Tab-separated table of C-alpha atoms in Angstrom:
chain	number	residue	atom	x	y	z
A	121	MET	CA	4.447	-5.317	-54.793
A	122	ASN	CA	4.239	-6.021	-58.503
A	123	GLN	CA	3.935	-9.667	-59.449
A	124	LEU	CA	7.341	-11.306	-59.661
A	125	ILE	CA	8.309	-12.999	-62.928
A	126	SER	CA	10.990	-15.691	-62.958
A	127	ALA	CA	13.745	-14.904	-65.441
A	128	ILE	CA	15.579	-18.070	-64.384
A	129	LYS	CA	14.049	-21.006	-62.563
A	130	VAL	CA	16.454	-23.538	-61.050
A	131	LYS	CA	14.996	-26.967	-60.292
A	132	ASN	CA	16.823	-29.532	-58.132
A	133	LEU	CA	20.154	-28.677	-59.747
A	134	SER	CA	23.212	-30.775	-58.880
A	135	PHE	CA	26.651	-30.448	-60.416
A	136	TYR	CA	29.649	-32.766	-60.823
A	137	TYR	CA	33.260	-32.258	-61.911
A	138	ASN	CA	34.022	-35.725	-63.274
A	139	THR	CA	32.597	-37.844	-60.445
A	140	GLN	CA	33.001	-35.255	-57.679
A	141	LYS	CA	29.726	-33.660	-56.624
A	142	ILE	CA	30.181	-29.907	-56.006
A	143	PHE	CA	26.653	-28.909	-55.015
A	144	GLN	CA	23.297	-30.629	-54.894
A	145	ASN	CA	19.535	-30.125	-55.083
A	146	VAL	CA	19.474	-26.351	-55.547
A	147	SER	CA	16.047	-24.918	-56.361
A	148	MET	CA	15.366	-21.194	-56.583
A	149	ASP	CA	13.800	-18.455	-58.719
A	150	ILE	CA	15.820	-15.525	-60.035
A	151	TYR	CA	13.326	-12.771	-60.621
A	152	GLN	CA	13.228	-10.460	-63.620
A	153	GLY	CA	14.394	-6.928	-62.929
A	154	LYS	CA	15.760	-7.795	-59.491
A	155	VAL	CA	19.226	-8.244	-58.021
A	156	THR	CA	19.829	-11.633	-56.423
A	157	ALA	CA	22.907	-12.100	-54.254
A	158	ILE	CA	24.625	-15.439	-53.707
A	159	ILE	CA	26.539	-15.607	-50.426
A	160	GLY	CA	28.299	-18.285	-48.430
A	161	PRO	CA	31.747	-19.516	-47.373
A	162	SER	CA	34.471	-20.313	-49.868
A	163	GLY	CA	34.190	-23.728	-51.456
A	164	CYS	CA	30.433	-24.093	-51.244
A	165	GLY	CA	29.853	-23.958	-55.025
A	166	LYS	CA	28.706	-20.360	-55.555
A	167	SER	CA	30.830	-19.604	-58.631
A	168	THR	CA	30.174	-23.018	-60.130
A	169	PHE	CA	26.437	-22.532	-59.642
A	170	VAL	CA	26.442	-19.146	-61.361
A	171	LYS	CA	28.388	-20.506	-64.344
A	172	CYS	CA	25.743	-23.219	-64.684
A	173	LEU	CA	23.159	-20.508	-65.397
A	174	ASN	CA	24.576	-19.845	-68.874
A	175	ARG	CA	26.513	-23.099	-69.311
A	176	MET	CA	29.895	-21.365	-69.180
A	177	ILE	CA	30.885	-24.092	-66.730
A	178	GLU	CA	31.089	-26.517	-69.654
A	179	LEU	CA	34.262	-24.771	-70.832
A	180	GLU	CA	36.094	-26.013	-67.735
A	181	GLY	CA	36.335	-29.710	-68.557
A	182	LYS	CA	34.317	-32.859	-68.053
A	183	VAL	CA	31.231	-31.796	-66.127
A	184	ARG	CA	27.721	-33.095	-65.536
A	185	VAL	CA	24.508	-31.561	-64.281
A	186	GLU	CA	21.345	-33.105	-62.934
A	187	GLY	CA	18.089	-31.235	-62.608
A	188	GLY	CA	17.134	-28.247	-64.723
A	189	VAL	CA	17.593	-24.548	-65.389
A	190	GLU	CA	14.843	-22.699	-67.252
A	191	PHE	CA	15.429	-19.291	-68.827
A	192	PHE	CA	11.995	-17.792	-69.408
A	193	ASN	CA	10.513	-21.308	-69.470
A	194	GLN	CA	13.111	-22.800	-71.838
A	195	ASN	CA	15.328	-25.579	-70.473
A	196	ILE	CA	18.845	-24.318	-71.230
A	197	TYR	CA	20.263	-27.837	-70.997
A	198	GLU	CA	18.280	-29.160	-73.928
A	199	ARG	CA	20.521	-30.382	-76.727
A	200	ARG	CA	19.203	-27.929	-79.303
A	201	VAL	CA	19.927	-24.794	-77.248
A	202	ASN	CA	22.056	-22.229	-79.114
A	203	LEU	CA	24.880	-21.540	-76.649
A	204	THR	CA	26.029	-18.353	-78.374
A	205	ARG	CA	22.543	-16.887	-78.054
A	206	LEU	CA	22.181	-18.109	-74.466
A	207	ARG	CA	25.463	-16.532	-73.388
A	208	ARG	CA	24.452	-13.261	-75.027
A	209	GLN	CA	21.134	-13.269	-73.183
A	210	VAL	CA	22.727	-14.386	-69.913
A	211	SER	CA	26.101	-12.636	-69.813
A	212	ILE	CA	28.801	-13.016	-67.154
A	213	VAL	CA	31.396	-10.735	-65.545
A	214	LEU	CA	34.211	-12.582	-63.772
A	215	PRO	CA	36.048	-11.588	-60.552
A	216	LYS	CA	39.174	-10.421	-62.380
A	217	PRO	CA	38.907	-8.402	-65.607
A	218	ASN	CA	39.304	-10.748	-68.581
A	219	LEU	CA	39.856	-8.205	-71.323
A	220	PHE	CA	41.258	-9.104	-74.705
A	221	PRO	CA	44.675	-7.682	-75.744
A	222	MET	CA	43.057	-5.149	-78.031
A	223	SER	CA	41.714	-1.623	-77.890
A	224	VAL	CA	39.014	-0.324	-75.555
A	225	TYR	CA	36.693	0.014	-78.558
A	226	ASP	CA	37.348	-3.463	-79.909
A	227	ASN	CA	36.799	-5.079	-76.508
A	228	VAL	CA	33.312	-3.603	-76.254
A	229	ALA	CA	32.519	-4.285	-79.911
A	230	TYR	CA	33.751	-7.883	-79.801
A	231	GLY	CA	30.522	-9.615	-78.829
A	232	VAL	CA	28.427	-7.342	-81.029
A	233	LYS	CA	30.505	-8.288	-84.085
A	234	ILE	CA	30.074	-11.986	-83.344
A	235	LEU	CA	26.310	-11.539	-83.467
A	236	GLY	CA	26.398	-10.048	-86.958
A	237	TRP	CA	27.556	-7.237	-89.193
A	238	HIS	CA	26.721	-3.625	-88.262
A	239	PRO	CA	27.475	-0.416	-90.181
A	240	LYS	CA	30.381	1.477	-88.641
A	241	ALA	CA	28.165	4.328	-87.453
A	242	GLU	CA	25.807	1.920	-85.702
A	243	LEU	CA	28.674	0.024	-84.098
A	244	ASP	CA	30.128	3.323	-82.871
A	245	ARG	CA	26.775	4.177	-81.298
A	246	ILE	CA	26.484	0.773	-79.597
A	247	VAL	CA	30.011	0.995	-78.180
A	248	GLU	CA	29.544	4.547	-76.916
A	249	SER	CA	26.186	3.712	-75.357
A	250	ALA	CA	27.559	0.646	-73.551
A	251	ILE	CA	30.568	2.547	-72.207
A	252	LYS	CA	28.294	5.340	-70.997
A	253	ASP	CA	26.001	2.791	-69.370
A	254	ALA	CA	29.065	1.472	-67.531
A	255	ASP	CA	29.818	5.015	-66.307
A	256	LEU	CA	33.202	4.993	-68.042
A	257	TRP	CA	32.820	7.256	-71.056
A	258	GLU	CA	34.401	10.416	-69.650
A	259	GLU	CA	37.434	8.403	-68.545
A	260	VAL	CA	38.094	6.584	-71.822
A	261	LYS	CA	36.515	8.610	-74.645
A	262	ASN	CA	39.974	9.806	-75.707
A	263	LYS	CA	41.496	6.310	-75.310
A	264	LEU	CA	39.090	4.247	-77.404
A	265	HIS	CA	41.793	3.037	-79.764
A	266	LYS	CA	44.433	2.428	-77.103
A	267	SER	CA	44.986	-0.876	-75.354
A	268	ALA	CA	42.327	-1.747	-72.803
A	269	LEU	CA	45.071	-3.368	-70.737
A	270	ASP	CA	46.485	0.098	-69.999
A	271	LEU	CA	43.413	1.009	-67.941
A	272	SER	CA	43.334	0.773	-64.155
A	273	GLY	CA	41.857	-2.324	-62.517
A	274	GLY	CA	38.600	-0.586	-61.699
A	275	GLN	CA	38.298	0.809	-65.203
A	276	GLN	CA	38.991	-2.614	-66.678
A	277	GLN	CA	36.210	-4.150	-64.590
A	278	ARG	CA	33.726	-1.500	-65.701
A	279	LEU	CA	34.863	-2.080	-69.293
A	280	CYS	CA	34.025	-5.777	-68.839
A	281	ILE	CA	30.569	-4.694	-67.704
A	282	ALA	CA	30.304	-2.413	-70.751
A	283	ARG	CA	31.233	-5.351	-72.987
A	284	ALA	CA	28.476	-7.396	-71.360
A	285	LEU	CA	25.934	-4.576	-71.736
A	286	ALA	CA	26.794	-4.034	-75.413
A	287	VAL	CA	25.062	-7.262	-76.482
A	288	LYS	CA	21.845	-6.273	-74.642
A	289	PRO	CA	21.605	-9.190	-72.203
A	290	GLN	CA	18.497	-9.922	-70.193
A	291	VAL	CA	20.550	-11.242	-67.269
A	292	ILE	CA	24.043	-10.291	-66.072
A	293	LEU	CA	25.889	-12.667	-63.764
A	294	MET	CA	28.596	-10.970	-61.670
A	295	ASP	CA	31.040	-13.130	-59.739
A	296	GLU	CA	32.669	-10.926	-57.082
A	297	PRO	CA	32.635	-7.826	-59.338
A	298	CYS	CA	34.608	-5.792	-56.776
A	299	PHE	CA	37.259	-8.444	-56.157
A	300	ALA	CA	40.687	-6.901	-55.382
A	301	LEU	CA	39.523	-3.358	-56.263
A	302	ASP	CA	40.634	-0.408	-54.180
A	303	PRO	CA	37.918	1.415	-52.192
A	304	ILE	CA	37.394	4.160	-54.790
A	305	ALA	CA	37.090	1.672	-57.649
A	306	ARG	CA	34.737	-0.474	-55.553
A	307	ILE	CA	32.471	2.506	-54.890
A	308	LYS	CA	32.316	3.231	-58.634
A	309	VAL	CA	31.389	-0.363	-59.494
A	310	GLU	CA	28.761	-0.431	-56.738
A	311	GLY	CA	27.332	2.858	-57.986
A	312	LEU	CA	27.150	1.405	-61.486
A	313	ILE	CA	25.237	-1.638	-60.211
A	314	GLN	CA	22.856	0.656	-58.329
A	315	ARG	CA	22.114	2.545	-61.541
A	316	LEU	CA	21.622	-0.671	-63.496
A	317	ARG	CA	19.070	-1.733	-60.861
A	318	LEU	CA	16.794	1.014	-62.146
A	319	ARG	CA	16.364	-0.850	-65.433
A	320	SER	CA	13.239	-2.887	-64.913
A	321	GLU	CA	14.149	-5.246	-67.765
A	322	LEU	CA	17.652	-6.127	-66.509
A	323	THR	CA	18.160	-8.983	-64.050
A	324	MET	CA	21.385	-9.347	-62.074
A	325	VAL	CA	22.941	-12.127	-60.021
A	326	ILE	CA	25.876	-11.123	-57.824
A	327	ILE	CA	28.251	-13.267	-55.789
A	328	SER	CA	29.774	-11.342	-52.902
A	329	HIS	CA	31.573	-12.027	-49.622
A	330	ASN	CA	30.906	-8.408	-48.570
A	331	LEU	CA	27.605	-8.597	-46.701
A	332	GLN	CA	27.300	-4.824	-46.360
A	333	GLN	CA	27.520	-4.683	-50.149
A	334	VAL	CA	24.848	-7.382	-50.421
A	335	GLN	CA	22.530	-5.344	-48.192
A	336	ARG	CA	23.091	-2.236	-50.300
A	337	LEU	CA	22.682	-3.819	-53.717
A	338	SER	CA	20.390	-6.847	-53.644
A	339	ASP	CA	16.673	-7.532	-53.475
A	340	PHE	CA	16.963	-11.279	-52.805
A	341	THR	CA	19.680	-13.372	-51.191
A	342	ALA	CA	20.548	-17.071	-51.310
A	343	LEU	CA	22.941	-18.606	-48.781
A	344	PHE	CA	25.021	-21.595	-49.869
A	345	TYR	CA	26.755	-23.820	-47.325
A	346	THR	CA	28.636	-27.109	-47.320
A	347	ASN	CA	27.206	-30.145	-45.595
A	348	GLU	CA	29.082	-32.776	-43.594
A	349	ASN	CA	30.228	-34.360	-46.874
A	350	ARG	CA	31.677	-31.047	-48.144
A	351	ILE	CA	28.975	-30.784	-50.791
A	352	GLY	CA	27.402	-27.388	-51.374
A	353	GLU	CA	23.721	-26.818	-50.700
A	354	MET	CA	21.471	-23.777	-50.699
A	355	ILE	CA	20.181	-23.623	-47.153
A	356	GLU	CA	18.058	-20.481	-47.352
A	357	PHE	CA	16.610	-18.080	-49.924
A	358	GLY	CA	14.398	-15.030	-49.502
A	359	THR	CA	14.270	-11.267	-49.643
A	360	THR	CA	17.532	-9.717	-48.530
A	361	ASN	CA	15.768	-7.938	-45.692
A	362	LYS	CA	14.309	-11.187	-44.362
A	363	ILE	CA	17.553	-13.131	-44.723
A	364	PHE	CA	19.442	-10.464	-42.779
A	365	THR	CA	16.847	-9.682	-40.111
A	366	ASN	CA	14.752	-12.811	-39.637
A	367	PRO	CA	16.433	-15.908	-41.122
A	368	LEU	CA	14.828	-19.310	-40.681
A	369	ASP	CA	18.023	-21.362	-40.428
A	370	SER	CA	20.425	-20.976	-37.502
A	371	ARG	CA	23.370	-21.368	-39.921
A	372	THR	CA	22.168	-18.300	-41.808
A	373	ARG	CA	21.920	-16.345	-38.572
A	374	ASP	CA	25.411	-17.421	-37.506
A	375	TYR	CA	26.998	-16.708	-40.891
A	376	ILE	CA	25.504	-13.227	-41.158
A	377	SER	CA	26.227	-12.344	-37.541
A	378	TYR	CA	29.860	-13.404	-37.891
A	379	HIS	CA	30.482	-11.543	-41.168
A	380	LEU	CA	28.700	-8.339	-40.210
A	381	ASN	CA	30.442	-7.990	-36.845
């Protein structure tokens, strides 16, 4: 196996909404070019944890973190961190499509325009490339200047992925990317993630309650659980194969056995 490089290193991370602790003492490495899955029961802090990785969580009110998150050895919680740059480098796709009420083209171009001016021809190329990378081009190439909200749910989710890809992130965070999609749309999104896995430079973190999907898509898996005080903790982390076939913690074994059967 090639030497693993940490794209994101989480060190003893704890998180609070106001004074309520949501999760505590999470430490893990998210490896460059790999897919890491976050699994666990509802309410254990998975989505909150993922939003801490690019500080999107700070948009949700009065929050506090303890510990650290390093993105290629830079502490993202230092005061001087440029949040616009961080959120371009570590992009996020939410469970439900969060498209803007504008055209397909303008949705994909939105983040690119924020980063700086591009000639029209270059912007066209970036948009087309991102939509192709999201395996959506043939379906929308004649609808680029129509409302993105007219697309189907599955198409909208892939357009959100295209929008994320357009700004050339190093990491993409996906929180339940197949949430509420019909089986055909889910297969298309999964196939897209499988193709993105082939990019050695792209790192992905995926939250999923579908353990068969986790087995198909991920290289590493972390299991979050709540303790007796209803505070989330990461109880086990390792290769997906090891987590599913030879877990160290009985709670991991029970959770996987229950959700696979």
